[in-house]
Coordinates of C-alpha atoms and ligand atoms in Angstrom, one line a residue:
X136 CA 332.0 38.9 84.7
X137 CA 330.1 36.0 85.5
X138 CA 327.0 36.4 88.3
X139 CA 325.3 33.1 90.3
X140 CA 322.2 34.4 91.8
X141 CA 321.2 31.7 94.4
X142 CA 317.4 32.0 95.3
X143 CA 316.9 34.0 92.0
X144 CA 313.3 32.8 91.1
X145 CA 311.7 35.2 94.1
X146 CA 310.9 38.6 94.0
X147 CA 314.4 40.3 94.7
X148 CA 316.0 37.9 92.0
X149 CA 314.0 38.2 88.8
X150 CA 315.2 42.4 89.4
X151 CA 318.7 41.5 90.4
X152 CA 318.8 39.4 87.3
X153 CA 317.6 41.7 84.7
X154 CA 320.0 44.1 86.6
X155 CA 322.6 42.3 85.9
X156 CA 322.3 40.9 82.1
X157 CA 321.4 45.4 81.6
X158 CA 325.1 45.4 83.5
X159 CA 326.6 43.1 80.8
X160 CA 327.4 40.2 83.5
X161 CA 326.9 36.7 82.4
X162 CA 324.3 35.0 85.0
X163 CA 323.2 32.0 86.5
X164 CA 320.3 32.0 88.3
X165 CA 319.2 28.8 90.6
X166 CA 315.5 28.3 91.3
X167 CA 313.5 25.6 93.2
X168 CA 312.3 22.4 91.6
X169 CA 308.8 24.1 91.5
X170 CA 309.1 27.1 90.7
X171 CA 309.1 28.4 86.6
X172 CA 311.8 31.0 85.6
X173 CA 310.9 32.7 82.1
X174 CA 315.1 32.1 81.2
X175 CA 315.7 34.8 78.5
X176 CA 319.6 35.4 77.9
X177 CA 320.8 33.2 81.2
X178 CA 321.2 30.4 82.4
X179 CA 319.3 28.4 84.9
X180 CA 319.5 26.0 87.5
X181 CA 317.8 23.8 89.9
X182 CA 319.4 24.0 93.7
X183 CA 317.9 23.3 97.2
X184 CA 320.1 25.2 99.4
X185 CA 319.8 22.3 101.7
X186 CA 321.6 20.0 99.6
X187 CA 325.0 20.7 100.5
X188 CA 326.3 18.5 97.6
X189 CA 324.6 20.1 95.0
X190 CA 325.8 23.5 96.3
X191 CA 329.2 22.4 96.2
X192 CA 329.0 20.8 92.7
X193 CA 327.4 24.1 91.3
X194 CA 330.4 26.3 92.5
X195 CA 332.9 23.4 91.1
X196 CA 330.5 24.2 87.7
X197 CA 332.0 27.2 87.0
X198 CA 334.1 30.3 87.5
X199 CA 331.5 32.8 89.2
X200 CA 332.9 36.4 89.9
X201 CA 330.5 37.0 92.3
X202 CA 327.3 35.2 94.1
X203 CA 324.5 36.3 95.5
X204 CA 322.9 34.5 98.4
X205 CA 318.7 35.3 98.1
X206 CA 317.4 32.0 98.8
X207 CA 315.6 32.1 102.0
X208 CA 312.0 31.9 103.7
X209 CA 311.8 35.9 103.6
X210 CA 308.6 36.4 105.4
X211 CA 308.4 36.9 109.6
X212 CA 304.6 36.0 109.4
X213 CA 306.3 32.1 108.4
X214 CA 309.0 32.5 110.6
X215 CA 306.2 32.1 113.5
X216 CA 304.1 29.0 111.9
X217 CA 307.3 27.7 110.5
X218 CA 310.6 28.2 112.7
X219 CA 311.9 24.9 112.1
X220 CA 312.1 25.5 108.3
X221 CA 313.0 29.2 108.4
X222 CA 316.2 28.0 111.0
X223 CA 316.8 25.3 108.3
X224 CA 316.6 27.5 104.9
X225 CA 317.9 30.3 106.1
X226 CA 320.7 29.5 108.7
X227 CA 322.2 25.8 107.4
X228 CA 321.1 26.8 103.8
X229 CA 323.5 29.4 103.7
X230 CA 325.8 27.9 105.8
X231 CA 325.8 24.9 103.3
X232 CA 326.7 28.2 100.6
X233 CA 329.8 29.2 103.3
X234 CA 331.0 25.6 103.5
X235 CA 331.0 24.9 99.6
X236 CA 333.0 28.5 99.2
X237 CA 335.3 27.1 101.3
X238 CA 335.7 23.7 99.8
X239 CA 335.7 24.5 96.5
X240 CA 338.6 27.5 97.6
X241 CA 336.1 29.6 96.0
X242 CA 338.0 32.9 94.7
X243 CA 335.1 35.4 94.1
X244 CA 333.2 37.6 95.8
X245 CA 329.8 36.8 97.5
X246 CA 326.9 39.0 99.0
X247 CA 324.5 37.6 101.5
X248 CA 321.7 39.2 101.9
X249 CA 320.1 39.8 105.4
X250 CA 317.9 42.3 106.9
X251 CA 317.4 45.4 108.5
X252 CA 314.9 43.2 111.2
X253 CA 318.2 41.9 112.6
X254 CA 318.2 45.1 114.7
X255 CA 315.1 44.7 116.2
X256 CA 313.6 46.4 118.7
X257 CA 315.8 49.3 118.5
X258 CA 316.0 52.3 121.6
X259 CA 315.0 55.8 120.3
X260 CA 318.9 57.6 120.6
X261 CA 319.7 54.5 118.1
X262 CA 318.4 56.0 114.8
X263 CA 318.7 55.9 112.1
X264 CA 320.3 52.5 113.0
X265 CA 324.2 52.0 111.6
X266 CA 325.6 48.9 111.1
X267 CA 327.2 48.4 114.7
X268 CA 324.3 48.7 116.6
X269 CA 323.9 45.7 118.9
X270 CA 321.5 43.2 117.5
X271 CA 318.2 42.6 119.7
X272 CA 316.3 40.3 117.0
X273 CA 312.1 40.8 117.8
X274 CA 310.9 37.5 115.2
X275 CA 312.4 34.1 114.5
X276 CA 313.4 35.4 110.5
X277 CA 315.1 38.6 111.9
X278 CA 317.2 35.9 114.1
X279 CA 318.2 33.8 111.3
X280 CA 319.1 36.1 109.0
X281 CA 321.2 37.7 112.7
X282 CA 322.9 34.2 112.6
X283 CA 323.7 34.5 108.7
X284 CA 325.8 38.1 108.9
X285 CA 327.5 36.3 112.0
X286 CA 328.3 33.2 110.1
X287 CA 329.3 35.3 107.3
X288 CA 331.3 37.5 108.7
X289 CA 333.3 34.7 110.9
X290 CA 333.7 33.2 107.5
X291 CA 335.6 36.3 106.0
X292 CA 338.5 36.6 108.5
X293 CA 338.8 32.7 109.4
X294 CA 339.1 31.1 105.8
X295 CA 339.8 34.9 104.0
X296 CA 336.6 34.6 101.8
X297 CA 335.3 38.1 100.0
X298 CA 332.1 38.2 101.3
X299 CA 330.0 41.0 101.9
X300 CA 327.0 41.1 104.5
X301 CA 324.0 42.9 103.4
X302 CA 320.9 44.5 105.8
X303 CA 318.5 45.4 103.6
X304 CA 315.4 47.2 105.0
X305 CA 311.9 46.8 103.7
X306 CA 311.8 46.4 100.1
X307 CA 309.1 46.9 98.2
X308 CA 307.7 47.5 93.9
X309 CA 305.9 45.9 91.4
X310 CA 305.6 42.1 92.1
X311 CA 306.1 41.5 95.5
X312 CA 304.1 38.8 97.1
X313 CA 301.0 40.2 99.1
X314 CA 302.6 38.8 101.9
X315 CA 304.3 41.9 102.5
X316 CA 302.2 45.3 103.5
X317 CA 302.7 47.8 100.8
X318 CA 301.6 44.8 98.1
X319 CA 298.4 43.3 99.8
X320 CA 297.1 46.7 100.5
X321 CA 298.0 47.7 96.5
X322 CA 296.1 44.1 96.1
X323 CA 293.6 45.1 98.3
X324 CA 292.3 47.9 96.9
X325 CA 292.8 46.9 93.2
X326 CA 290.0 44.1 94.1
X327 CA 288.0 46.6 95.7
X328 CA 288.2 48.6 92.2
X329 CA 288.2 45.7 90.2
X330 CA 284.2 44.9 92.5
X331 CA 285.6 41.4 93.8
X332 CA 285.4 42.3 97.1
X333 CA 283.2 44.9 99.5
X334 CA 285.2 48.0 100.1
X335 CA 286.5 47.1 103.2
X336 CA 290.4 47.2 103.2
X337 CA 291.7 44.9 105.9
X338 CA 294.9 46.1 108.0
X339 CA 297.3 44.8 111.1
X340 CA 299.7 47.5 112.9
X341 CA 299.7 50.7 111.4
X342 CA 301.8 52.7 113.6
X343 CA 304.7 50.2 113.1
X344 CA 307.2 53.1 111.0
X345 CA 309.5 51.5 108.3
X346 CA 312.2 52.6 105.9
X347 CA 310.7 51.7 102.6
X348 CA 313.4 51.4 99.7
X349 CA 312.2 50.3 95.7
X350 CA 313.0 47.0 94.9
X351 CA 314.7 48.3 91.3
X352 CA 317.1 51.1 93.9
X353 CA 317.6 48.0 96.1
X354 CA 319.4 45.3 93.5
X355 CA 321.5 48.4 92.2
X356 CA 322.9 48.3 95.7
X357 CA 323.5 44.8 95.4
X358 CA 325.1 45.3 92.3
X359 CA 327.4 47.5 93.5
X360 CA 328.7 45.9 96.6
X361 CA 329.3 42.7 94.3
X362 CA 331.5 45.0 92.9
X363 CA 333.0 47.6 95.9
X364 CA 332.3 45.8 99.2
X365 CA 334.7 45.4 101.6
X366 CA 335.1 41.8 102.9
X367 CA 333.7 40.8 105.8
X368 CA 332.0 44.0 106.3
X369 CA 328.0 44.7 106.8
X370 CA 326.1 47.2 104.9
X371 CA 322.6 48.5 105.4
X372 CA 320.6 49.1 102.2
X373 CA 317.5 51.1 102.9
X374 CA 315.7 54.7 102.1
X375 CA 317.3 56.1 105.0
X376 CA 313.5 57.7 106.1
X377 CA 311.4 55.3 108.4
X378 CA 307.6 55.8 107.8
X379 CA 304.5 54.8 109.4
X380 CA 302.6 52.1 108.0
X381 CA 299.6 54.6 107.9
X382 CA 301.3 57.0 105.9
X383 CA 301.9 54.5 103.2
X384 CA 298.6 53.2 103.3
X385 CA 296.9 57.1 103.0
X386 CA 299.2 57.5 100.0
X387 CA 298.4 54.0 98.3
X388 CA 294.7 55.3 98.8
X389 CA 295.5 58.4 97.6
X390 CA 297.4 57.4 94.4
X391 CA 294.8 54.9 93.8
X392 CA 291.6 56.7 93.7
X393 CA 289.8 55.2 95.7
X394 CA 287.0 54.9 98.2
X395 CA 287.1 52.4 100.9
X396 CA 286.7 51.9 104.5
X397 CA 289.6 50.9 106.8
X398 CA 289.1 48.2 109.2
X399 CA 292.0 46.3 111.4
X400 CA 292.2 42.6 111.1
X401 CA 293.3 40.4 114.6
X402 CA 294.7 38.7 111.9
X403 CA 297.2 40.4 110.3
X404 CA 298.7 41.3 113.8
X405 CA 301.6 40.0 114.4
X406 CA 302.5 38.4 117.9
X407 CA 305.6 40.9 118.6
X408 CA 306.3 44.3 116.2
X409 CA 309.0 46.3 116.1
X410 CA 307.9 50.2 116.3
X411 CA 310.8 51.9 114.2
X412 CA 313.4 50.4 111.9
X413 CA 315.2 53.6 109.9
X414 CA 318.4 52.6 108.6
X415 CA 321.7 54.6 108.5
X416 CA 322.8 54.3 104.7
X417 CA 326.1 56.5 105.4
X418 CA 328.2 53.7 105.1
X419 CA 327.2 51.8 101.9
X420 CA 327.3 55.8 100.1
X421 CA 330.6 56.8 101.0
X422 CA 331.8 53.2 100.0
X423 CA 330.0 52.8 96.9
X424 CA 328.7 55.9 95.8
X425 CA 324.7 54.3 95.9
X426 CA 321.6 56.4 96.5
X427 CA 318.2 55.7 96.2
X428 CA 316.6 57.2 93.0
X429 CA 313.0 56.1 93.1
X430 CA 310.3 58.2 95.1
X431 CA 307.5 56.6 97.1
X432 CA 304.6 57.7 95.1
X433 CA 306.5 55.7 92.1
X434 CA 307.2 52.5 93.8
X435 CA 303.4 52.9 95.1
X436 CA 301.9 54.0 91.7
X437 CA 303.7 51.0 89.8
X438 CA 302.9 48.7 92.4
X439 CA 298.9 49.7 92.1
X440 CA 299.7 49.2 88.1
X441 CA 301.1 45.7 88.8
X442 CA 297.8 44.2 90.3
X443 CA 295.6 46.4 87.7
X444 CA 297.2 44.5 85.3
X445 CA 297.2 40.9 86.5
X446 CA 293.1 41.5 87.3
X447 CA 292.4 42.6 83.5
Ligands
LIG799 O1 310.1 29.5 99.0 P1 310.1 29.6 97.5 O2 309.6 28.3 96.8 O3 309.3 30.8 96.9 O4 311.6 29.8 97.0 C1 312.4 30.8 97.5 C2 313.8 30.4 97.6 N1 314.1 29.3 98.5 C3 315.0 28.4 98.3 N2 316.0 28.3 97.4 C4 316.8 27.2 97.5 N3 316.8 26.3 98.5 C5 315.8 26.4 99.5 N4 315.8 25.5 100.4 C6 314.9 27.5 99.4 N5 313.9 27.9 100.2 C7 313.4 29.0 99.6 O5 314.5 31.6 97.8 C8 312.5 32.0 96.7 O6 312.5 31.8 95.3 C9 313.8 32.6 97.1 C10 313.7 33.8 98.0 O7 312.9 34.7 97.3 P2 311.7 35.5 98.0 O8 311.1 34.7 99.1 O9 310.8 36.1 96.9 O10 312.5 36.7 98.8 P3 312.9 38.1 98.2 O11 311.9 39.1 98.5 O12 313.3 37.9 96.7 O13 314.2 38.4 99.1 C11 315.5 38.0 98.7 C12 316.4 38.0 99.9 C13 315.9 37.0 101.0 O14 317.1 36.5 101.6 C14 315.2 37.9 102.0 O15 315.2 37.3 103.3 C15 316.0 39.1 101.9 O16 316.3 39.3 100.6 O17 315.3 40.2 102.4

């Protein structure tokens, strides 16, 4: 079997990758100009998702069993400074993915991957949230990656492409960007530790409740609905548990050791939140068979080891 991972140099893809060589596929994994890609036992590839030619020619390049669509700009706090290139990346980039498919009479399967902020702001009697619930998008990312599982999915029946939508929920382990809450705070409070800055640990919403899944649980989803998804059908990938931002951040202080002060940050607020986003993972079990295997205090614990090691 023979894997093309597109958008494989962020933090999803370099897990989906090892994932996959463990699996025994044979991988291609495209990355940005800029970006470095330590390529040990695969193959890799430069692609701008925006270059429809060179989408096209790397399908015509060869015979891929199954792609995965990661490329995007994956983080709401851009999708408000940056909606012009969030609508560009992540709706006509993987449009230019659904057009090439098409052209090229591309006869694999493909998994897109949106997200479980598609929902958005979602009415109490609603969760945990299954995959038909109407779609009330509360950022800019959330409705791009809305459009994508819409594009995607009109794709599937019009041209008879096998291509699986994905909502994955919050994701979260060792390496994530500090863009995203459970890694800043790790990053937070590993500086704090480490004496490079006061202990003072600087936080936006905390009542906000999300379903947390580990990134390592997450790509063995992926894996499997490469292999078992139904075309032109949506699954949710998540923990199946929504939990408050506070909770997380007591147990990341907690597992960590240590002593600091919490203060909120104007900052880090974000101009509309969702309160709850707990996703129904009933579907994507009976289909596939997939369960979450890691526990929080893991995913947390790894994640604190992650920034100890980068500040030795
Ligand atoms: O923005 P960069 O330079 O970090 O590159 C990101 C890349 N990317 C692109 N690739 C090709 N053509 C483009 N025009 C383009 N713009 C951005 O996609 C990055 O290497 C990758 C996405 O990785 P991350 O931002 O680390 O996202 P993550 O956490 O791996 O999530 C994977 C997927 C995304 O579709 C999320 O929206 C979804 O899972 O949750």
């Amino acid at each position: 079997m023979k894997a093309l991972i597109i958008g494989g140099a962020g933090f999803v893809g370099k897990y989906l990758t090892r994932r996959l060589l463990e699996d025994k596929y044979e991988v291609v994994v495209t990355k940005m100009e800029n970006e470095a890609i330590d390529a040990e036992g695969f193959e890799v590839a430069d692609l701008d998702i925006l270059d429809y030619l060179s989408v096209k020619a790397l399908l015509e390049s060869g015979t891929f069993s199954c792609i995965f669509h990661l490329a995007a700009q994956s983080s709401v706090a851009l999708s408000w400074k940056n909606p012009q290139l969030t609508v560009d990346v992540n709706i006509k980039g993987a449009l230019n993915v659904l057009d090439a498919m098409r052209e090229t009479e591309y006869k694999g399967k493909a998994v897109l991957i949106g997200s479980g902020e598609e929902y958005g702001t979602i009415d109490v009697r609603e969760v945990p949230i299954a995959e038909k619930t109407v779609l009330r998008p509360g950022n800019i990312y959330a409705a791009t990656k809305g459009c994508q599982n819409m594009l995607g999915t009109i794709y599937a029946k019009a041209y008879g492409l096998d291509i699986v939508l994905v909502r994955a929920f919050n994701h979260i382990g060792p390496g994530q960007s500090e863009v995203f809450v459970v890694s800043d705070f790790c990053k937070q409070i590993v500086e704090i530790e480490k004496g490079l800055r006061e202990p003072i640990l600087r936080v936006g919403n905390l009542e906000a409740k999300r379903d947390f899944t580990d990134v390592r649980d997450v790509v063995r989803a992926y894996e499997y609905l490469g292999r078992m998804g139904k075309a032109g059908e949506t699954y949710n990938v998540g923990s199946g548990k929504a939990i408050s931002i506070r909770e997380i951040l007591d147990a990341i202080i907690r597992l960590s050791g240590a002593d600091v002060e919490v203060v909120v940050d104007e900052n880090k607020l974000r101009p509309v939140d969702v309160p709850v986003i707990e996703a129904d993972i009933g579907k994507i079990s009976s289909m596939t068979g997939w369960k979450p295997e890691y526990d929080l205090e893991t995913t947390i614990t790894d994640t604190i080891k992650y920034w100890r090691k980068l500040y030795e």
